[in-house]
mmCIF file of C-alpha atoms in Angstrom:
data_model
loop_
_atom_site.group_PDB
_atom_site.id
_atom_site.type_symbol
_atom_site.label_atom_id
_atom_site.label_comp_id
_atom_site.label_asym_id
_atom_site.label_seq_id
_atom_site.Cartn_x
_atom_site.Cartn_y
_atom_site.Cartn_z
ATOM 1 C CA LYS A 100 155.420 125.586 100.358
ATOM 2 C CA GLN A 101 151.820 125.419 101.366
ATOM 3 C CA LYS A 102 150.534 123.921 104.530
ATOM 4 C CA LYS A 103 147.269 121.535 104.263
ATOM 5 C CA LYS A 104 144.378 121.857 105.809
ATOM 6 C CA VAL A 105 143.421 119.456 108.511
ATOM 7 C CA VAL A 106 139.767 118.558 108.614
ATOM 8 C CA ARG A 107 138.707 116.533 111.084
ATOM 9 C CA LYS A 108 135.262 115.267 111.049
ATOM 10 C CA SER A 109 133.596 115.420 114.629
ATOM 11 C CA ARG A 110 132.554 112.113 116.122
ATOM 12 C CA LYS A 111 129.701 113.419 118.310
ATOM 13 C CA LYS A 112 126.809 111.899 116.677
ATOM 14 C CA LYS A 113 123.721 113.997 116.814
ATOM 15 C CA SER A 114 121.458 113.927 119.819
ATOM 16 C CA LYS A 115 117.221 113.985 118.966
ATOM 17 C CA ASN A 116 116.361 114.331 122.062
ATOM 18 C CA THR A 117 114.334 112.029 123.272
ATOM 19 C CA ILE A 118 111.277 113.228 125.034
ATOM 20 C CA PRO A 119 109.106 110.753 127.591
ATOM 21 C CA VAL A 120 105.509 110.621 126.246
ATOM 22 C CA ASN A 121 103.085 109.866 129.006
ATOM 23 C CA PHE A 122 99.341 108.557 128.470
ATOM 24 C CA SER A 123 98.563 111.523 129.176
ATOM 25 C CA ASP A 124 99.822 113.458 126.620
ATOM 26 C CA LEU A 125 97.411 112.520 123.806
ATOM 27 C CA ALA A 126 95.119 112.299 125.145
ATOM 28 C CA ASP A 127 91.706 113.661 122.644
ATOM 29 C CA LYS A 128 95.280 113.335 119.799
ATOM 30 C CA SER A 129 94.356 110.536 117.212
ATOM 31 C CA ILE A 130 96.026 107.017 117.502
ATOM 32 C CA ILE A 131 96.951 104.829 114.873
ATOM 33 C CA ILE A 132 99.103 101.147 115.649
ATOM 34 C CA ASP A 133 100.883 99.106 113.966
ATOM 35 C CA GLY A 134 100.000 96.266 115.746
ATOM 36 C CA ALA A 135 101.900 94.088 113.945
ATOM 37 C CA ASN A 136 104.808 96.160 114.608
ATOM 38 C CA LEU A 137 103.354 96.491 118.423
ATOM 39 C CA LEU A 138 103.003 92.628 118.300
ATOM 40 C CA HIS A 139 106.477 92.219 118.028
ATOM 41 C CA GLU A 140 107.711 93.940 120.366
ATOM 42 C CA SER A 141 106.240 92.485 123.769
ATOM 43 C CA SER A 142 105.956 88.708 122.702
ATOM 44 C CA SER A 143 108.517 87.091 124.146
ATOM 45 C CA LYS A 144 109.131 84.100 121.548
ATOM 46 C CA ILE A 145 109.559 85.375 117.959
ATOM 47 C CA LYS A 146 107.065 83.373 116.216
ATOM 48 C CA GLN A 147 104.016 83.568 118.506
ATOM 49 C CA LEU A 148 103.046 85.986 119.142
ATOM 50 C CA GLU A 149 100.805 87.375 122.131
ATOM 51 C CA LEU A 150 97.965 89.379 123.058
ATOM 52 C CA ASN A 151 97.527 90.346 126.312
ATOM 53 C CA PRO A 152 99.879 93.297 126.583
ATOM 54 C CA LEU A 153 98.376 94.864 122.906
ATOM 55 C CA LYS A 154 95.206 94.666 124.684
ATOM 56 C CA GLY A 155 96.858 96.460 128.224
ATOM 57 C CA PHE A 156 98.556 99.015 125.742
ATOM 58 C CA ILE A 157 95.621 99.437 123.939
ATOM 59 C CA GLU A 158 92.988 100.227 127.069
ATOM 60 C CA GLU A 159 96.018 102.405 129.108
ATOM 61 C CA LEU A 160 95.065 104.372 125.358
ATOM 62 C CA GLU A 161 91.531 104.317 125.970
ATOM 63 C CA SER A 162 91.701 104.782 129.566
ATOM 64 C CA SER A 163 93.774 108.527 128.880
ATOM 65 C CA GLY A 164 90.899 109.988 127.110
ATOM 66 C CA VAL A 165 93.302 109.473 123.799
ATOM 67 C CA GLY A 166 90.394 111.067 120.897
ATOM 68 C CA SER A 167 90.646 107.063 118.923
ATOM 69 C CA VAL A 168 92.414 103.700 118.587
ATOM 70 C CA SER A 169 92.769 102.805 114.933
ATOM 71 C CA VAL A 170 94.579 99.560 114.758
ATOM 72 C CA VAL A 171 96.310 98.159 111.292
ATOM 73 C CA PHE A 172 97.445 94.820 111.496
ATOM 74 C CA ASP A 173 99.893 92.704 108.802
ATOM 75 C CA ALA A 174 97.670 89.662 107.078
ATOM 76 C CA SER A 175 99.818 87.390 108.101
ATOM 77 C CA THR A 176 98.898 88.263 111.798
ATOM 78 C CA GLN A 177 96.811 85.974 112.640
ATOM 79 C CA TYR A 178 98.663 82.558 111.972
ATOM 80 C CA LYS A 179 101.569 84.057 114.580
ATOM 81 C CA PHE A 180 99.088 83.043 117.479
ATOM 82 C CA THR A 181 98.206 80.044 119.677
ATOM 83 C CA PRO A 182 94.672 78.370 119.085
ATOM 84 C CA GLN A 183 93.189 80.593 121.915
ATOM 85 C CA ASP A 184 94.601 83.986 121.844
ATOM 86 C CA LEU A 185 93.752 83.579 117.861
ATOM 87 C CA THR A 186 89.893 83.121 119.065
ATOM 88 C CA GLU A 187 89.907 86.836 121.151
ATOM 89 C CA PHE A 188 92.439 88.208 118.242
ATOM 90 C CA VAL A 189 89.789 87.818 115.802
ATOM 91 C CA SER A 190 87.141 88.393 118.217
ATOM 92 C CA MET A 191 88.553 92.120 118.882
ATOM 93 C CA VAL A 192 89.221 92.402 115.665
ATOM 94 C CA ASN A 193 85.466 91.726 114.544
ATOM 95 C CA ASN A 194 83.770 93.740 117.230
ATOM 96 C CA ASN A 195 86.106 96.990 116.465
ATOM 97 C CA LYS A 196 85.248 96.511 112.638
ATOM 98 C CA SER A 197 85.578 100.348 112.291
ATOM 99 C CA ASN A 198 89.037 101.028 113.541
ATOM 100 C CA TYR A 199 91.050 97.756 113.374
ATOM 101 C CA THR A 200 92.315 96.290 109.911
ATOM 102 C CA PHE A 201 93.975 93.684 108.412
ATOM 103 C CA ALA A 202 96.110 95.005 105.033
ATOM 104 C CA PRO A 203 95.200 92.975 102.015
ATOM 105 C CA LYS A 204 97.608 89.535 101.589
ATOM 106 C CA ALA A 205 100.497 91.004 99.371
ATOM 107 C CA THR A 206 100.193 94.948 100.582
ATOM 108 C CA GLU A 207 102.084 96.273 103.094
ATOM 109 C CA ALA A 208 100.587 98.231 106.282
ATOM 110 C CA ASP A 209 102.727 100.310 106.578
ATOM 111 C CA SER A 210 101.347 102.086 103.539
ATOM 112 C CA ILE A 211 97.856 101.919 104.918
ATOM 113 C CA ILE A 212 99.361 103.248 108.007
ATOM 114 C CA LEU A 213 101.252 105.699 106.560
ATOM 115 C CA ASN A 214 97.918 107.001 104.565
ATOM 116 C CA THR A 215 95.938 106.865 107.135
ATOM 117 C CA ALA A 216 97.426 108.866 110.048
ATOM 118 C CA HIS A 217 98.369 111.762 107.058
ATOM 119 C CA LYS A 218 94.505 111.940 105.854
ATOM 120 C CA THR A 219 93.481 112.036 109.812
ATOM 121 C CA LYS A 220 95.435 113.724 110.715
ATOM 122 C CA SER A 221 96.810 110.837 113.928
ATOM 123 C CA ILE A 222 99.743 109.745 116.133
ATOM 124 C CA VAL A 223 101.627 106.913 114.797
ATOM 125 C CA ILE A 224 102.908 104.671 117.343
ATOM 126 C CA THR A 225 105.884 101.626 115.665
ATOM 127 C CA ASN A 226 109.152 101.085 116.239
ATOM 128 C CA ASP A 227 109.259 101.114 112.110
ATOM 129 C CA PHE A 228 111.588 104.564 110.451
ATOM 130 C CA TYR A 229 109.133 103.383 107.278
ATOM 131 C CA ASN A 230 112.056 104.860 105.236
ATOM 132 C CA ASP A 231 111.406 103.054 102.277
ATOM 133 C CA TYR A 232 108.079 105.428 102.512
ATOM 134 C CA GLU A 233 110.312 108.788 101.852
ATOM 135 C CA GLU A 234 110.187 108.898 98.049
ATOM 136 C CA LYS A 235 106.909 106.636 97.268
ATOM 137 C CA LEU A 236 104.476 108.324 99.788
ATOM 138 C CA PRO A 237 106.500 111.532 100.548
ATOM 139 C CA ASP A 238 103.373 114.138 101.378
ATOM 140 C CA ALA A 239 102.387 110.318 104.038
ATOM 141 C CA TYR A 240 105.956 110.451 105.049
ATOM 142 C CA ASN A 241 106.664 113.906 106.748
ATOM 143 C CA TRP A 242 103.735 113.382 108.909
ATOM 144 C CA PHE A 243 104.466 110.747 109.874
ATOM 145 C CA ARG A 244 108.673 111.734 111.037
ATOM 146 C CA SER A 245 106.891 114.903 112.985
ATOM 147 C CA ASN A 246 103.930 112.859 114.163
ATOM 148 C CA HIS A 247 105.508 109.132 115.806
ATOM 149 C CA ILE A 248 105.578 107.836 119.112
ATOM 150 C CA THR A 249 108.116 104.403 119.573
ATOM 151 C CA VAL A 250 107.655 102.323 122.380
ATOM 152 C CA SER A 251 109.236 100.125 124.712
ATOM 153 C CA TYR A 252 107.764 97.245 126.907
ATOM 154 C CA LEU A 253 109.945 95.656 129.506
ATOM 155 C CA MET A 254 108.175 93.811 132.765
ATOM 156 C CA GLY A 255 104.981 94.073 131.533
ATOM 157 C CA ILE A 256 105.710 98.263 131.226
ATOM 158 C CA TRP A 257 104.780 100.017 128.043
ATOM 159 C CA SER A 258 107.237 103.198 127.798
ATOM 160 C CA MET A 259 106.144 105.468 124.774
ATOM 161 C CA ASN A 260 109.245 108.234 123.232
ATOM 162 C CA THR A 261 109.186 110.988 120.530
ATOM 163 C CA THR A 262 111.684 112.760 119.295
ATOM 164 C CA ASN A 263 111.863 117.015 120.104
ATOM 165 C CA SER A 264 111.137 117.454 115.972
ATOM 166 C CA ASN A 265 107.526 115.759 116.981
ATOM 167 C CA LYS A 266 104.717 118.545 116.426
ATOM 168 C CA PHE A 267 102.345 116.920 118.766
ATOM 169 C CA ILE A 268 104.413 116.930 121.935
ATOM 170 C CA ASN A 269 103.961 121.367 123.711
#
């Protein structure tokens, strides 16, 4: 009789070794923010976005000495603010036309973010992992995989993290 080999699958989770990122770690770096993603992360209501947390995040980035901050918003983002925040939001975008933009209607902001980050060698800040772009935009997706940051907003505080597969952290 032959004994059957027992093959056991490891139940260990593969660790990605989360690394906290400080604002100062981004000095002199070019940053692209997934605007709608961060607005949703920091808003307390699902269908109504709050502008002040995102403004505070951008101000913290800029005061830490980043090279540049660009923000891409989905076309529908502007319809999710209170009238007061909408006026301020439109003004914020219009006053920063060279670095803030809306994705055209019927266009996914994700592809604009990935392409721009790849071409400008920028770090992407988003909680989206853009897995559906691995085949559609392989070069841009590969750049993103090793040059992105995820964020959390809790008790009025922004926290950033990345993994050890990201190249911009020493």
